[in-house]
Short mmCIF file of C-alpha atoms in Angstrom, two decimals:
data_model
loop_
_atom_site.label_atom_id
_atom_site.label_comp_id
_atom_site.label_asym_id
_atom_site.label_seq_id
_atom_site.Cartn_x
_atom_site.Cartn_y
_atom_site.Cartn_z
CA MET O 1 -4.08 111.79 -41.80
CA ASP O 2 -0.22 111.11 -40.77
CA LYS O 3 -0.60 108.00 -38.41
CA ASN O 4 1.32 109.76 -36.25
CA ASN O 5 -1.21 112.30 -35.98
CA LYS O 6 -4.19 108.87 -35.22
CA ALA O 7 -5.00 107.15 -30.86
CA LYS O 8 -2.98 103.78 -31.21
CA TYR O 9 -4.44 100.48 -30.24
CA VAL O 10 -3.62 96.96 -30.06
CA PHE O 11 -5.16 93.54 -29.49
CA GLU O 12 -4.73 90.41 -30.62
CA ILE O 13 -7.51 87.45 -31.37
CA SER O 14 -6.74 84.06 -31.11
CA TYR O 15 -7.88 80.08 -31.95
CA ASP O 16 -7.62 77.95 -29.90
CA THR O 17 -8.62 74.14 -30.57
CA SER O 18 -6.85 70.82 -31.10
CA GLU O 19 -5.83 71.60 -34.54
CA THR O 20 -4.03 74.37 -33.50
CA LYS O 21 -2.16 72.74 -30.98
CA ASP O 22 1.06 72.80 -33.13
CA HIS O 23 0.48 76.66 -34.11
CA THR O 24 -0.96 75.90 -37.50
CA ILE O 25 -4.29 76.88 -39.34
CA ASP O 26 -5.78 77.10 -42.21
CA ALA O 27 -4.22 79.20 -44.22
CA GLU O 28 -7.44 80.72 -46.67
CA LYS O 29 -9.61 80.75 -43.81
CA LEU O 30 -6.71 82.50 -41.60
CA GLY O 31 -6.46 85.17 -44.74
CA ALA O 32 -9.94 85.16 -45.33
CA ALA O 33 -10.29 86.32 -40.74
CA ILE O 34 -7.58 89.03 -41.60
CA ILE O 35 -9.07 90.80 -44.28
CA GLY O 36 -12.90 90.60 -42.63
CA THR O 37 -11.35 92.38 -38.97
CA ALA O 38 -9.89 95.11 -41.80
CA LYS O 39 -13.62 94.77 -43.08
CA ALA O 40 -14.84 94.70 -40.38
CA LEU O 41 -13.00 97.35 -37.76
CA LYS O 42 -13.23 99.80 -41.01
CA ASN O 43 -16.58 99.45 -42.31
CA ALA O 44 -17.65 100.30 -38.40
CA ASP O 45 -15.23 102.95 -38.22
CA LYS O 46 -17.22 105.10 -41.29
CA THR O 47 -21.09 104.23 -39.68
CA LEU O 48 -19.90 105.96 -36.41
CA ASN O 49 -18.03 108.46 -38.35
CA GLY O 50 -18.64 109.27 -41.22
CA GLU O 51 -17.03 108.56 -44.67
CA GLU O 52 -13.99 110.39 -44.41
CA SER O 53 -13.41 108.80 -41.04
CA ASP O 54 -9.78 106.79 -42.37
CA LEU O 55 -8.91 103.73 -39.82
CA ASP O 56 -5.09 102.74 -40.97
CA LEU O 57 -5.13 98.02 -39.46
CA ASP O 58 -1.10 96.66 -39.78
CA VAL O 59 -0.95 92.46 -38.29
CA LYS O 60 2.34 91.76 -36.58
CA ALA O 61 3.71 88.73 -36.42
CA HIS O 62 1.75 86.21 -34.12
CA SER O 63 3.02 84.15 -30.47
CA GLU O 64 3.82 81.03 -29.33
CA GLY O 65 0.96 79.60 -28.13
CA SER O 66 -2.37 78.97 -29.68
CA PHE O 67 -2.32 80.44 -32.98
CA VAL O 68 -2.27 84.30 -32.18
CA VAL O 69 -2.63 87.11 -34.61
CA GLU O 70 -1.73 90.95 -33.44
CA PHE O 71 -3.55 93.83 -34.51
CA VAL O 72 -2.14 97.47 -34.50
CA THR O 73 -4.89 100.13 -35.54
CA TYR O 74 -4.66 103.40 -35.94
CA LEU O 75 -8.14 106.03 -35.73
CA ASN O 76 -8.90 109.40 -35.53
CA ALA O 77 -8.85 110.67 -31.53
CA ASN O 78 -11.46 112.75 -31.79
CA GLY O 79 -14.42 109.74 -33.00
CA ILE O 80 -16.43 107.18 -31.46
CA ASN O 81 -13.99 104.34 -31.37
CA PRO O 82 -15.28 101.03 -33.08
CA LEU O 83 -13.05 98.99 -31.56
CA THR O 84 -14.26 100.10 -28.08
CA LEU O 85 -17.99 99.62 -29.50
CA LEU O 86 -17.20 96.24 -31.01
CA GLY O 87 -15.82 94.88 -28.21
CA PHE O 88 -11.81 94.89 -29.45
CA ALA O 89 -10.31 97.11 -27.28
CA GLY O 90 -10.62 99.16 -23.83
CA GLY O 91 -11.74 96.52 -21.57
CA ALA O 92 -12.94 93.55 -23.81
CA THR O 93 -16.11 92.23 -22.67
CA VAL O 94 -19.30 89.36 -23.33
CA ALA O 95 -21.52 92.06 -21.67
CA SER O 96 -24.01 93.76 -23.79
CA LYS O 97 -22.32 97.02 -24.18
CA THR O 98 -20.28 95.88 -26.98
CA VAL O 99 -21.21 94.37 -30.31
CA LEU O 100 -19.53 90.77 -29.89
CA GLY O 101 -21.49 90.64 -26.73
CA ALA O 102 -24.67 91.83 -27.58
CA ILE O 103 -24.40 88.94 -30.50
CA ALA O 104 -23.67 86.31 -28.00
CA GLU O 105 -26.93 87.34 -26.64
CA ILE O 106 -29.27 87.63 -29.20
CA LYS O 107 -27.37 84.22 -30.27
CA SER O 108 -29.75 82.70 -32.61
CA ARG O 109 -32.64 84.28 -32.80
CA THR O 110 -34.23 86.15 -35.21
CA ILE O 111 -34.77 90.03 -35.03
CA LYS O 112 -37.91 91.24 -35.96
CA LEU O 113 -38.47 94.60 -34.47
CA THR O 114 -36.65 97.86 -33.50
CA GLU O 115 -37.77 100.23 -31.15
CA LYS O 116 -35.98 103.65 -29.99
CA THR O 117 -36.51 104.67 -26.93
CA ALA O 118 -37.46 107.70 -24.62
CA SER O 119 -34.27 107.17 -23.00
CA GLY O 120 -32.38 107.02 -26.52
CA LYS O 121 -31.87 103.93 -26.75
CA THR O 122 -32.09 100.99 -28.87
CA LYS O 123 -34.99 97.64 -28.55
CA LEU O 124 -34.71 95.14 -30.42
CA TYR O 125 -37.75 92.69 -30.19
CA PHE O 126 -36.67 88.81 -31.36
CA ASN O 127 -38.80 85.78 -33.18
CA ASP O 128 -39.28 84.64 -29.33
CA GLU O 129 -41.17 87.77 -27.76
CA ASP O 130 -37.50 88.67 -25.44
CA SER O 131 -36.05 92.01 -26.37
CA LEU O 132 -33.27 93.15 -25.43
CA GLU O 133 -31.85 97.01 -25.32
CA LEU O 134 -28.86 98.52 -26.78
CA ASP O 135 -27.59 101.90 -26.66
CA ASP O 136 -28.21 103.30 -30.00
CA ASP O 137 -24.79 102.87 -31.92
CA ILE O 138 -24.11 99.28 -30.74
CA ALA O 139 -27.81 98.36 -32.74
CA LYS O 140 -26.88 100.40 -35.25
CA LEU O 141 -23.60 98.24 -35.88
CA VAL O 142 -25.58 94.90 -34.36
CA LEU O 143 -28.12 95.57 -37.20
CA ASN O 144 -25.30 96.11 -40.18
CA ARG O 145 -25.48 92.64 -42.09
CA ASP O 146 -21.91 93.25 -43.91
CA ILE O 147 -20.20 93.95 -40.41
CA ARG O 148 -21.93 90.85 -39.17
CA LYS O 149 -20.77 88.68 -42.49
CA ASP O 150 -17.19 90.01 -41.42
CA LEU O 151 -17.98 89.31 -38.17
CA ASP O 152 -18.77 85.59 -39.09
CA THR O 153 -15.08 85.65 -41.30
CA VAL O 154 -13.72 86.70 -38.15
CA ILE O 155 -15.13 84.28 -35.57
CA LYS O 156 -16.54 81.02 -36.94
CA ALA O 157 -15.22 80.59 -40.23
CA PRO O 158 -11.65 79.97 -38.77
CA LEU O 159 -13.36 77.26 -36.38
CA GLN O 160 -15.95 75.68 -38.28
CA GLY O 161 -15.43 71.61 -38.31
CA THR O 162 -12.67 72.04 -35.56
CA THR O 163 -12.79 70.65 -31.31
CA ASP O 164 -12.50 72.27 -28.10
CA ALA O 165 -12.44 75.73 -30.16
CA LYS O 166 -12.52 79.03 -28.69
CA PHE O 167 -12.29 83.05 -29.52
CA LYS O 168 -10.07 84.81 -27.71
CA ILE O 169 -9.41 88.69 -27.86
CA LYS O 170 -6.69 90.53 -25.78
CA ASP O 171 -6.65 93.78 -25.74
CA GLN O 172 -3.25 96.28 -24.88
CA ASP O 173 -4.24 96.43 -21.12
CA GLY O 174 -4.79 92.56 -20.74
CA ASN O 175 -8.36 92.17 -20.90
CA GLU O 176 -9.30 89.22 -22.48
CA VAL O 177 -13.12 87.93 -23.93
CA VAL O 178 -13.60 84.26 -24.15
CA PHE O 179 -16.43 82.95 -26.44
CA ASP O 180 -16.25 79.23 -26.36
CA SER O 181 -17.24 76.46 -29.22
CA GLU O 182 -20.74 77.05 -28.37
CA GLU O 183 -20.93 80.95 -28.13
CA VAL O 184 -18.84 81.05 -31.24
CA GLN O 185 -22.19 79.83 -33.13
CA SER O 186 -23.62 82.86 -32.64
CA PHE O 187 -21.42 84.82 -35.08
CA LYS O 188 -23.38 83.21 -38.03
CA THR O 189 -24.63 85.61 -40.65
CA PRO O 190 -28.13 86.15 -40.28
CA SER O 191 -30.10 85.54 -42.58
CA LYS O 192 -31.48 88.56 -44.83
CA THR O 193 -35.43 89.19 -43.23
CA ILE O 194 -37.21 92.33 -43.21
CA VAL O 195 -37.02 94.04 -39.78
CA ASP O 196 -39.49 96.88 -38.65
CA GLU O 197 -38.61 99.77 -37.16
CA ILE O 198 -40.57 102.21 -35.03
CA SER O 199 -39.57 105.04 -33.40
CA GLU O 200 -41.73 107.78 -31.92
CA SER O 201 -41.49 111.73 -31.19
CA GLU O 202 -42.71 114.33 -29.17
CA GLU O 203 -43.54 118.22 -30.18
CA THR O 204 -46.26 120.24 -28.22
CA LYS O 205 -47.90 122.42 -31.02
CA ASP O 206 -50.22 125.08 -31.19
CA ILE O 207 -53.20 123.91 -33.99
CA ARG O 208 -57.04 124.77 -34.47
CA PHE O 209 -59.14 122.02 -34.51
CA VAL O 210 -60.42 121.36 -38.37
CA LYS O 211 -62.77 117.84 -37.61
CA ILE O 212 -63.67 116.66 -33.89
CA ASN O 213 -65.06 113.55 -32.94
CA PHE O 214 -68.07 114.09 -29.96
CA GLU O 215 -68.45 110.17 -29.93
CA GLY O 216 -64.73 108.93 -29.95
CA SER O 217 -60.83 108.93 -30.30
CA SER O 218 -60.42 108.37 -33.61
CA GLY O 219 -61.48 110.53 -36.68
CA TRP O 220 -59.79 113.84 -35.21
CA GLN O 221 -58.36 116.55 -37.60
CA VAL O 222 -55.80 119.46 -36.58
CA ARG O 223 -54.48 122.29 -38.53
CA LEU O 224 -50.63 122.82 -38.02
CA PRO O 225 -48.61 125.97 -38.34
CA ASP O 226 -47.59 125.47 -41.42
CA GLY O 227 -51.26 125.16 -42.87
CA ASP O 228 -50.92 121.37 -43.61
CA VAL O 229 -54.49 119.56 -42.00
CA LEU O 230 -53.59 116.27 -39.73
CA THR O 231 -55.42 112.98 -39.03
CA VAL O 232 -54.30 112.39 -35.47
CA LYS O 233 -56.51 110.13 -32.79
CA MET O 234 -57.30 112.27 -29.45
CA SER O 235 -55.80 110.32 -26.43
CA ASP O 236 -56.32 112.54 -23.72
CA ASP O 237 -59.23 110.85 -21.72
CA ARG O 238 -59.70 113.57 -19.80
CA PHE O 239 -60.33 116.30 -22.98
CA LEU O 240 -62.82 113.85 -24.46
CA THR O 241 -64.27 112.77 -20.55
CA ARG O 242 -65.33 116.91 -20.69
CA ILE O 243 -66.54 117.21 -24.15
CA LYS O 244 -69.19 114.21 -23.67
CA GLY O 245 -69.77 115.86 -20.37
CA ASN O 246 -70.35 119.64 -22.61
CA GLU O 247 -68.14 120.71 -19.83
CA GLN O 248 -65.61 121.69 -23.84
CA ASN O 249 -66.55 124.41 -25.87
CA PHE O 250 -64.89 125.23 -29.49
CA VAL O 251 -64.93 128.42 -30.97
CA LYS O 252 -63.60 128.62 -34.26
CA ASP O 253 -60.47 129.71 -35.59
CA ASP O 254 -59.10 128.78 -31.88
CA LEU O 255 -55.81 127.95 -30.73
CA PHE O 256 -54.96 125.04 -28.50
CA SER O 257 -51.83 124.16 -27.73
CA VAL O 258 -51.61 120.28 -27.18
CA VAL O 259 -48.57 117.48 -27.08
CA ILE O 260 -48.75 114.96 -31.15
CA LYS O 261 -46.83 112.08 -30.03
CA THR O 262 -45.70 110.90 -34.53
CA THR O 263 -45.15 107.05 -34.56
CA LYS O 264 -43.13 105.91 -37.01
CA LYS O 265 -43.19 102.47 -38.65
CA HIS O 266 -40.61 101.15 -41.52
CA ARG O 267 -40.40 98.38 -43.25
CA THR O 268 -37.14 97.53 -44.90
CA GLY O 269 -37.80 98.18 -48.46
CA ASN O 270 -41.46 100.05 -48.25
CA SER O 271 -42.12 104.11 -47.22
CA PRO O 272 -42.54 104.35 -43.69
CA ILE O 273 -46.14 105.33 -42.42
CA TYR O 274 -46.57 108.00 -40.19
CA ASN O 275 -49.29 107.98 -37.11
CA SER O 276 -50.15 111.04 -35.33
CA GLU O 277 -51.94 110.86 -31.95
CA ILE O 278 -52.16 114.04 -29.07
CA THR O 279 -51.69 112.62 -26.20
CA ARG O 280 -52.91 116.27 -24.22
CA VAL O 281 -54.38 119.14 -24.73
CA VAL O 282 -52.15 121.59 -22.97
CA ARG O 283 -53.92 125.34 -23.07
CA HIS O 284 -57.01 126.09 -24.80
CA ARG O 285 -56.54 130.11 -25.62
CA VAL O 286 -60.16 131.61 -26.13
CA ARG O 287 -61.67 134.53 -27.83
CA PRO O 288 -63.36 136.01 -26.26
CA GLU O 289 -64.95 137.97 -29.92
CA ALA O 290 -65.29 134.90 -31.90
CA LYS O 291 -68.20 132.90 -32.44
CA ILE O 292 -68.82 129.55 -29.87
CA ILE O 293 -69.86 127.12 -31.93
CA LYS O 294 -72.31 124.40 -29.70
CA ASP O 295 -72.13 120.70 -30.01
CA ASN O 296 -75.04 120.61 -31.97
CA GLU O 297 -74.28 123.03 -34.96
#
């Protein structure tokens, strides 16, 4: 796509240390940082908008003062803006609503578990038992190790070994965010670790009971509308109470409308594990002509 048909965004990054007072910076570190910025933006763009998305990035001559690099980006106007989510444009802020803000809040903590919440967000759990809830797209970028590695190259690596270090981003509207020496260390590339992912979904289905446990919640089996037999946990306490009190009769092949919650647990490098439970029995559709199965049969 021609640049003229794309949305244009301008932002600056700068490195402010005692070593950059004379407006110089290590050439290899700067070159790697520019390449890292391009890779991070392009990777984020494709992660958010698909492989066909095509972000262009130009570099302008730096300004006086701290060592400043100005970038001009061109991206598809109809897609998700990766610059805004990363924190390079659109009111850059250290709040956790951006990738940079989230990483600064995570610091050096290890992410051991991710969970999709009912509100449509992703919750990250850390090794210190604390947690952080993020929008799905931001969490997706935070968990992308390639992007984290590029951000290390852009933010942390150029300031390694310097004193009074600050990394700054200024967007085209003049909004500025600053990371000091301690915060810069948060952008170290995370080590390769196994992360568990948990996601939950709920569906209302008409089922037939195949196996019933009159003594407890485990070991139940149901036949789904497609004929598959599923082992489930019965978590509807009121339904279990009716069974134990002999208030619930079962009729062979009767339909029950139930809410089934499926929990998917996925550890990196392994096949996912699914657990199902009936959280609520909505309705029992009794057929008058059917034979009633008593508890002792």
